[in-house]
XYZ file of C-alpha atoms in Angstrom:
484
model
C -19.229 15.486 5.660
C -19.381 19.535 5.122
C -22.494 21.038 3.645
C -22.762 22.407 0.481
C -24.002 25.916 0.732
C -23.449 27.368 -2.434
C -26.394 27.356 -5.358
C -25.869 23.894 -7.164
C -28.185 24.091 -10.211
C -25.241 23.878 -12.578
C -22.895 21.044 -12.397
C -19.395 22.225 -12.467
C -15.933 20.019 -12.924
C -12.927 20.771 -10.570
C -9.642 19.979 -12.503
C -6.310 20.294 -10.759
C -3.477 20.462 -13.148
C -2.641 22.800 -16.237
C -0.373 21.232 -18.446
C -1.699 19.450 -21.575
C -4.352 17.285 -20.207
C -6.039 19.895 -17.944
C -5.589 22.509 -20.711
C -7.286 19.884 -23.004
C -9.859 18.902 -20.218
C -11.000 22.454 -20.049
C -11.313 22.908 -24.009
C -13.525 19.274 -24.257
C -15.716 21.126 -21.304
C -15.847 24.471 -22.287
C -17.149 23.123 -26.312
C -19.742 21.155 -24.196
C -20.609 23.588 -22.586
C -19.819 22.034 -18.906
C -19.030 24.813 -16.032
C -15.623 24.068 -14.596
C -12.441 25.497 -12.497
C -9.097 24.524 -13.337
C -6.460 24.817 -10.610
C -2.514 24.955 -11.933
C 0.251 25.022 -9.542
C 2.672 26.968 -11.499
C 2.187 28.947 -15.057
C 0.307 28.117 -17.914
C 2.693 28.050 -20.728
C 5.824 27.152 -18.748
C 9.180 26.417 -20.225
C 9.466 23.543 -18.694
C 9.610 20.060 -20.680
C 11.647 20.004 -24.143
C 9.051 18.214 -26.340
C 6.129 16.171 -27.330
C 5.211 13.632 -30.402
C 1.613 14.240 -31.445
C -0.307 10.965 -33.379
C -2.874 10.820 -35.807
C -5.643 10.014 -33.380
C -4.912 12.817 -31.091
C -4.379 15.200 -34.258
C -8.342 14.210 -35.046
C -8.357 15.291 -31.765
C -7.286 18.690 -31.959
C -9.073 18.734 -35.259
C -12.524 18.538 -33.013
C -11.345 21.161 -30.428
C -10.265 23.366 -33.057
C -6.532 24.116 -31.936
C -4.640 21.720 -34.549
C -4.025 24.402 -37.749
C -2.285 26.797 -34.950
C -0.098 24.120 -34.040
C 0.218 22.645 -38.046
C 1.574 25.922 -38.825
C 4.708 25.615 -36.714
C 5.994 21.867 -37.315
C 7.730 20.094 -39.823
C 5.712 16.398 -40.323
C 8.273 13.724 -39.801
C 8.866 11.819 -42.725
C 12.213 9.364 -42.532
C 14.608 7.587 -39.753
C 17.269 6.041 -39.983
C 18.581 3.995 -37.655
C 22.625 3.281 -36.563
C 24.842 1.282 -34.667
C 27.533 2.338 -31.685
C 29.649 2.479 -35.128
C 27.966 4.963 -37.029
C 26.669 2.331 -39.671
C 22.953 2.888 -40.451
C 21.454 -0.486 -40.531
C 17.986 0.635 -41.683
C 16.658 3.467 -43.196
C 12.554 3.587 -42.657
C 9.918 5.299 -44.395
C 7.835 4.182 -42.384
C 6.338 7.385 -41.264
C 5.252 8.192 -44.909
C 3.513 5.648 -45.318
C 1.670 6.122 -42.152
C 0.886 9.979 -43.322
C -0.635 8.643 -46.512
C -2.836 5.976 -44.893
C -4.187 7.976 -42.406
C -3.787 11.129 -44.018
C -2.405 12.839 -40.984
C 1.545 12.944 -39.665
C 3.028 12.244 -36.882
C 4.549 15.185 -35.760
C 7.651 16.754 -32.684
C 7.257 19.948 -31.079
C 8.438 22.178 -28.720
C 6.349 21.104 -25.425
C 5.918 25.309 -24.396
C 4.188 25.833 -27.849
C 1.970 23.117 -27.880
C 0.723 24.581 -24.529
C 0.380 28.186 -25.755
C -2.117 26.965 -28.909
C -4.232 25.312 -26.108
C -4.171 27.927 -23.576
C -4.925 30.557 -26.449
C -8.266 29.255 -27.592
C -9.748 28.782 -24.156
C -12.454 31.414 -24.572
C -13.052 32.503 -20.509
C -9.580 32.381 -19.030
C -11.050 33.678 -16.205
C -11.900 29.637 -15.271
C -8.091 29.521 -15.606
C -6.070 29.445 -11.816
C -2.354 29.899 -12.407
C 0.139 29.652 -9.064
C -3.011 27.918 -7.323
C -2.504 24.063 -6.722
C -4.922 21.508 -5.525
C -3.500 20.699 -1.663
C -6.671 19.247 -0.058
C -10.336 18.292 -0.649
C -13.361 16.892 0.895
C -16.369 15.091 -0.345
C -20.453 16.493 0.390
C -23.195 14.461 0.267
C -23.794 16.929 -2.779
C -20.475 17.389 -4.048
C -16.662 18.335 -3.324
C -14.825 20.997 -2.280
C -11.208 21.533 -2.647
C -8.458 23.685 -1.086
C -5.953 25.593 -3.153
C -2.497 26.967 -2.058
C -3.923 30.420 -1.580
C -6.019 28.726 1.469
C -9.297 29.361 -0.783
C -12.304 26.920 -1.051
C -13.857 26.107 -4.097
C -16.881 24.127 -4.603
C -18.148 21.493 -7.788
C -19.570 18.124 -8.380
C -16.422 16.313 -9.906
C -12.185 16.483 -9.029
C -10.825 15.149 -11.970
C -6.820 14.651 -10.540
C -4.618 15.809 -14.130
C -1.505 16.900 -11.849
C 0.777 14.786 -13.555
C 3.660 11.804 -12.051
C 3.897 13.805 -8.909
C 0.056 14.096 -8.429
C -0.831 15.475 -5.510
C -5.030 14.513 -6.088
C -3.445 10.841 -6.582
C -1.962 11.367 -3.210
C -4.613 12.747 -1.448
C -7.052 9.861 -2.370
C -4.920 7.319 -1.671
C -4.586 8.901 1.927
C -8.926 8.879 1.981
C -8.738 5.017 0.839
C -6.146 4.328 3.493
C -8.742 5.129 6.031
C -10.316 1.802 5.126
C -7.724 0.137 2.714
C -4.313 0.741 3.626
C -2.954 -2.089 1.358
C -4.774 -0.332 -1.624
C -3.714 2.775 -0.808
C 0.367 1.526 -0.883
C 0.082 0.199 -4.051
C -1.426 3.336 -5.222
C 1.316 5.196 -4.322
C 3.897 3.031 -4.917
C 2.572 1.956 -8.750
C 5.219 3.393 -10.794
C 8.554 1.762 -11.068
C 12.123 3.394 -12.624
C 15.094 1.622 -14.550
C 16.130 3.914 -17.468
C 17.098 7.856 -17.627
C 16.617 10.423 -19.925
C 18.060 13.728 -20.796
C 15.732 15.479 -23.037
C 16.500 18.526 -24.730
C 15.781 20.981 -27.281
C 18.912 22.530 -29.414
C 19.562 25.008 -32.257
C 19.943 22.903 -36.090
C 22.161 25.855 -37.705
C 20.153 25.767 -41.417
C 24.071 25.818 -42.850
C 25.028 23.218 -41.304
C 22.471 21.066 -39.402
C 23.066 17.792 -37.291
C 20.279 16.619 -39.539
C 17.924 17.449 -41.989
C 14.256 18.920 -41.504
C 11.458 15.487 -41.001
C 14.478 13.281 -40.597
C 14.733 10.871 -37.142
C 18.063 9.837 -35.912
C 18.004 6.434 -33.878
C 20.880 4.762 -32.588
C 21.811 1.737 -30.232
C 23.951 1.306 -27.690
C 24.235 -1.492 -25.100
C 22.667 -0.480 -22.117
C 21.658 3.485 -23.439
C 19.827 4.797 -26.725
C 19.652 7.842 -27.957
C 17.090 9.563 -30.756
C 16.796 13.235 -32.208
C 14.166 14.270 -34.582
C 13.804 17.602 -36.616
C 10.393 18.536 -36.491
C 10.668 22.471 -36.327
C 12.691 24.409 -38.692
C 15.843 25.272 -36.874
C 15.290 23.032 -33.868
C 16.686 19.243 -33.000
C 14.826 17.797 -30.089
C 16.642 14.552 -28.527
C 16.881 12.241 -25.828
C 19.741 10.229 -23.925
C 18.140 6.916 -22.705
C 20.430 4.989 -19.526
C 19.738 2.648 -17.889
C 20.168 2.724 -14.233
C 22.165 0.192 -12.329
C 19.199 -0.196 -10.098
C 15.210 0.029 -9.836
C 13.197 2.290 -7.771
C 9.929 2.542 -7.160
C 7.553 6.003 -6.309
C 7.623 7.901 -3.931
C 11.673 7.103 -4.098
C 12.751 7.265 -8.006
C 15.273 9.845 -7.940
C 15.437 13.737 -9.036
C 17.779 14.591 -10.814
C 20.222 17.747 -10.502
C 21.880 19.906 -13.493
C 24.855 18.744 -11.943
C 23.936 15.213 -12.691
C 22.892 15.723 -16.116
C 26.357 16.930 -16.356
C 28.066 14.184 -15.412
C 25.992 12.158 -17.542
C 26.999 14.031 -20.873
C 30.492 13.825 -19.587
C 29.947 10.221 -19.515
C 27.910 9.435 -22.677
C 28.948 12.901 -24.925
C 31.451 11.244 -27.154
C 28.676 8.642 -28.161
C 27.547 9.240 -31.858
C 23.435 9.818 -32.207
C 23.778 10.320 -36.195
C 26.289 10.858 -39.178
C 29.020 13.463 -37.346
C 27.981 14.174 -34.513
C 28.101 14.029 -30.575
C 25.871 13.727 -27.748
C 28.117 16.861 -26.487
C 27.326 18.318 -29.834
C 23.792 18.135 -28.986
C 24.088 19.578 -25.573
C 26.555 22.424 -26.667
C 24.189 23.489 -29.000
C 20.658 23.106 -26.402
C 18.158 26.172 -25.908
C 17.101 24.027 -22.926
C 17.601 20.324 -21.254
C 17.050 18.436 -18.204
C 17.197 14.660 -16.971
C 14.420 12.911 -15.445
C 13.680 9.167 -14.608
C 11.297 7.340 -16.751
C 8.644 6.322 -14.353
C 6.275 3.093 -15.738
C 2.880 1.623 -14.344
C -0.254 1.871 -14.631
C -2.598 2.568 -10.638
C -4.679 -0.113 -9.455
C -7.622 2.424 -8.787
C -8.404 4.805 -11.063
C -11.172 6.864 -8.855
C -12.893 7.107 -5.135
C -16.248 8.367 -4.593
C -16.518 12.029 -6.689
C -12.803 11.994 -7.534
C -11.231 10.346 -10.628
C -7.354 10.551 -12.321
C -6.256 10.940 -15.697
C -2.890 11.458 -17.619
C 0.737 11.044 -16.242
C -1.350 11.068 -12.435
C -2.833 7.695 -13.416
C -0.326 5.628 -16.339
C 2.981 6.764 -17.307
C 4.987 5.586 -20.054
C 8.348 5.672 -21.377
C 8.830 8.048 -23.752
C 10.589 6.325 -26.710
C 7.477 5.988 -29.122
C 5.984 9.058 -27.763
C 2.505 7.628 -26.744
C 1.913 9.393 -22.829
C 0.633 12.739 -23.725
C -1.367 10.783 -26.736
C -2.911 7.911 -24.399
C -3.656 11.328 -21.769
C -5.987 12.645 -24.706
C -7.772 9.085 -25.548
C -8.452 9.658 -21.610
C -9.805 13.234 -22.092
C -11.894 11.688 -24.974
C -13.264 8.546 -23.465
C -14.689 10.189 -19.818
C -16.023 13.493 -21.766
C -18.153 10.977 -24.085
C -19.309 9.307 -20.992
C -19.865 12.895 -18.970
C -21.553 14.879 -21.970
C -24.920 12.619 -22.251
C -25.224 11.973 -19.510
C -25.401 15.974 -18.102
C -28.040 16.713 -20.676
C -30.280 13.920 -19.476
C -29.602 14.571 -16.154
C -28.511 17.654 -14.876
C -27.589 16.930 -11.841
C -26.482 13.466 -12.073
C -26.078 11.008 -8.843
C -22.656 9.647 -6.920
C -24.203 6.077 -9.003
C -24.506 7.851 -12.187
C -20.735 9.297 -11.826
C -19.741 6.210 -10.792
C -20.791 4.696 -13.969
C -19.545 6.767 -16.215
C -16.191 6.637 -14.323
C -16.199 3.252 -14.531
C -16.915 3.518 -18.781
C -13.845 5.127 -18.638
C -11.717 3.464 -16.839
C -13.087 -0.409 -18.544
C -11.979 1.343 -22.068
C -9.092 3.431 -21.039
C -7.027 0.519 -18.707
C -6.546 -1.701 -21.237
C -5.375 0.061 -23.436
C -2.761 2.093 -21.272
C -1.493 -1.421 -19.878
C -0.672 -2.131 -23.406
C 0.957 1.222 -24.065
C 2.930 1.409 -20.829
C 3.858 -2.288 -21.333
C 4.790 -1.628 -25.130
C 6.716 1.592 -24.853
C 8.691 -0.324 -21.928
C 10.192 -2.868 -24.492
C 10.766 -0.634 -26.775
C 13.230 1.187 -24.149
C 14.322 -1.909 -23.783
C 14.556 -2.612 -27.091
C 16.355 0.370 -28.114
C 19.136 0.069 -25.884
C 19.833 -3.215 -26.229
C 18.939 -4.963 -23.099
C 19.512 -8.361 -23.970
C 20.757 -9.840 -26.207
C 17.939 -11.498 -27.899
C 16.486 -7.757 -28.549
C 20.249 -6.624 -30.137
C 19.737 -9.907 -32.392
C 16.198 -8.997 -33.938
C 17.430 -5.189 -34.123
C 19.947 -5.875 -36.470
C 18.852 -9.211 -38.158
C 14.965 -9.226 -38.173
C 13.308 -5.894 -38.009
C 15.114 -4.041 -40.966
C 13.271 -7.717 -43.149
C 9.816 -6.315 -42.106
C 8.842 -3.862 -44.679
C 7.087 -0.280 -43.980
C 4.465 -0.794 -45.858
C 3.400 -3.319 -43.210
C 4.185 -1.456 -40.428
C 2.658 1.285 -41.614
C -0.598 -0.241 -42.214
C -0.839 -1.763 -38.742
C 0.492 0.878 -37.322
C -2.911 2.811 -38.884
C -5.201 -0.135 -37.151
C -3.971 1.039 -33.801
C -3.877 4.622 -33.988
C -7.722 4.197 -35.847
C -8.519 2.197 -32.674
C -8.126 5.594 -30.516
C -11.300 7.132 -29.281
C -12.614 10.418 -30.356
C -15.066 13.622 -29.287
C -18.467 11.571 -30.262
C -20.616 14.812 -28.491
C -18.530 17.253 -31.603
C -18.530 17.201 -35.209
C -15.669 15.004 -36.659
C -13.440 16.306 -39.917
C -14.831 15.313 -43.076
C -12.391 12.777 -43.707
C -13.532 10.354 -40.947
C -16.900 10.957 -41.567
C -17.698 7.349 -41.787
C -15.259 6.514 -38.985
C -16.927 3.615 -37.265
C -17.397 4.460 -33.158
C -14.570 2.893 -31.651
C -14.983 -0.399 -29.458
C -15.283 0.692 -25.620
C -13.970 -2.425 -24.125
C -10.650 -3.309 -25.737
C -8.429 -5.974 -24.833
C -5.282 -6.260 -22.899
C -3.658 -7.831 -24.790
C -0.744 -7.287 -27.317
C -1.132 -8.920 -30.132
C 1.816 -10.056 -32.235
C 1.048 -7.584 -35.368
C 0.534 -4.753 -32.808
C 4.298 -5.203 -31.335
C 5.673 -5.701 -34.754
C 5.188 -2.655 -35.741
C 4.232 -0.189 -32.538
C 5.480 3.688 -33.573
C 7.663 3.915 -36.055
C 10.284 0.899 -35.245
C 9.057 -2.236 -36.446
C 9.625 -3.670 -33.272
C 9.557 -7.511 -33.432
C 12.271 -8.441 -31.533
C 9.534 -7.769 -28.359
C 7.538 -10.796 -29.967
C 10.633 -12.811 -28.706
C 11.258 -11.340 -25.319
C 7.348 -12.264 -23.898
C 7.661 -15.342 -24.651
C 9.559 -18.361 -22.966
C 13.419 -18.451 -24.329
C 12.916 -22.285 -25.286
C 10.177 -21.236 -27.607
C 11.511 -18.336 -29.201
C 12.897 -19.697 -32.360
C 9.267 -21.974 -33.039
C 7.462 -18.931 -31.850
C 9.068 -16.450 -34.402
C 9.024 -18.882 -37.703
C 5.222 -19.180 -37.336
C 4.776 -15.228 -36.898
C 6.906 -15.245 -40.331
C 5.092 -17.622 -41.917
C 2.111 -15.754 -41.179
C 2.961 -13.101 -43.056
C 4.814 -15.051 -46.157
């Protein structure tokens, strides 16, 4: 191992990555008062990316860090969806999402992906901690420490890499290829952890205020067989949407493809005449973007979280589907969960040990997994769900869910987001002031009420997909007569 020349009285963090978790990393760190370096391969506040849903636990979030009335003052809280057939019939019309505003007093809100990155990078106070155009590519341990290399062929010392790079991580990488040394099988499955079957063009387009595709806090779902699609109006003058496919085969990382804008093309040319909401088009949609793309919807969740000094977080360690809009959410009950481990225990020690660091990794991991195995599982089915995939799911969407009534959803809805960790070193709003600490060792499992009513969708018809087809019918009656 290298030495570790430079003067290490202060403990500093090494983040690599600048997109919403590292920008919200070095916000938790910087009101803790924790030294740290943040290392971003391209800009700050790129254009890349169409769009993000925010929840009510990460809004408390924001709340804490001080950020969430700069972004409150450019979106429109969603209030109603309605949902359609491949005919254009709206079989449900939800209010779901009032009803979780009122119980929880806080929205659940779209934006534009660029802005919400802009309010974070804003109210960093030393920028100068900030690295733009200067990724992660290498880094070795010290018997004190760890010191990375960026692209610039610099070398930057600290006590901590914290890997927030994203699907693509290139920290994920690199400690997978230090585990190999000794676990080769380990390090395969951490690089080959995510799996692809479904799509997705996202995009952001104009909503002309004279005649918009739909109105302002309104969500457009409809289904398909085999493909989805949903748009939401959560900015004044702005649509975001999404065109969910499935693929007629699965891959697995490093191999799920890239897409080209010649692809995306082709698949608008393919799916355009397809209605998302009362007149009009997937092609209407794109004809009318300010920006799109089309990526694959990567799934898993890594075997091994950290090595030695090094530890994961975000996208780099569980991805989702995006359907309910949970990723960048479960990335910030991350941020939350190793910051309340990290915080006490730098002011009792200083200069903590590798054991120390390994046990508050480990407090991190024990209440993060869980509860991203459920996510990543959940937001799976509803893909599924969405687009029909069997026909079991097409049965319950049309026949079963719209019975369930918001109210219900809405309130357990409010059980899981309530469940979501917080900043326990910061003040919290007023409102939660008696908000009980939440449990640090949740369950994996998914519990029948959760999946009935996960986001916004009521979606029960997953209750009948995880279970064996024999039982389905005894299965659902008794979840119904639960609730009579």
């Amino acid at each position: 191992m290298s030495s570790f020349n430079e003067d290490a009285s202060q403990f500093k963090v090494l983040i690599a990555g600048g997109s919403l978790v590292g920008l919200g990393l070095a916000l938790a760190f910087e009101r803790a008062g924790i030294e740290y370096e943040l290392f971003e391969k391209g800009e700050f506040v790129t254009q890349l990316g169409a769009s993000m849903g925010i929840h009510p636990h990460t809004i408390r979030i924001l709340e804490q860090l001080g950020v969430w009335k700069d972004i409150e003052k450019q979106v429109v809280p969603l209030q109603h969806r309605n949902h359609y057939d491949g005919n254009g019939r709206c079989f449900e019309e939800s209010h779901v999402l009032v009803d979780i505003h009122e119980i929880l007093q806080r929205p659940i809100i779209f934006m534009e992906r660029c802005k919400a990155l802009e309010v974070l990078h804003s109210h960093v106070q030393d920028r100068s901690k900030l690295h733009a155009r200067n990724a992660v590519v290498g880094y070795e341990e010290t018997l004190q420490g760890v010191i990375v290399t960026t692209e610039d062929g610099e070398q930057h010392k600290g006590h901590i890499l914290i890997g927030a790079d994203g699907i693509h991580s290139n920290v994920r990488k690199l400690m997978a290829d230090k585990i190999s040394a000794t676990d080769q099988a380990l390090a395969k499955e951490i690089n080959e952890a995510f799996t692809s079957e479904y799509n997705c063009i996202f995009a952001v387009s104009r909503n002309n205020p004279e005649k918009p595709f739909l109105p302002d806090a309104m969500v457009h779902n409809v289904y398909y067989d085999n493909y989805s699609a949903v748009a939401a109006a959560g900015v004044h003058g702005l649509v975001f949407w999404f065109l969910f496919v499935k693929d007629s085969k699965l891959t697995r990382t490093p191999n799920c493809p890239r897409f080209t804008d010649d692809e995306a093309e082709a698949t608008i040319q393919r799916y355009g005449s397809a209605l998302v909401g009362p007149g009009y088009t997937i092609q209407d949609l794109w004809d009318a973007r300010v920006k799109g793309t089309m990526v694959p919807l990567e799934e898993g969740v890594i075997k091994q979280w950290s090595h030695n000094r090094v530890v994961l977080m975000g996208d780099s360690v569980h991805k989702s589907t995006v359907n309910p809009g949970l990723g960048g959410n479960l990335a910030y009950e991350g941020i939350a969960r190793l910051t309340n481990g990290l915080v006490p225990l730098l002011k009792e020690n200083p200069m903590p040990s590798p054991e120390q660091l390994t046990e508050v990794f480990n407090q991190y991991i024990t209440g993060q997994k869980p509860r991203a195995e459920t996510v990543v599982d959940l937001s799976g089915q509803i893909t599924r769900y969405e687009a029909q995939d069997t026909w079991i799911l097409k049965f319950a969407a049309r026949h079963i869910v719209p019975w369930l009534s918001d109210k219900l959803k809405a309130k357990l809805y409010a059980s899981f987001s309530r469940g979501g960790p917080y900043l326990e070193y910061l003040p919290l709003p007023a409102m939660d002031a008696d908000l009980p600490k939440p449990v640090q060792t949740p369950t994996r499992g998914i519990s029948p009420k959760l999946i009935t009513v996960m986001i916004t969708g009521g979606t029960a018809a997953i209750l009948w997909q995880m279970h064996n087809k024999n039982r389905l019918l005894s299965t659902f009656s008794a979840f119904m007569r639960q609730w009579k």
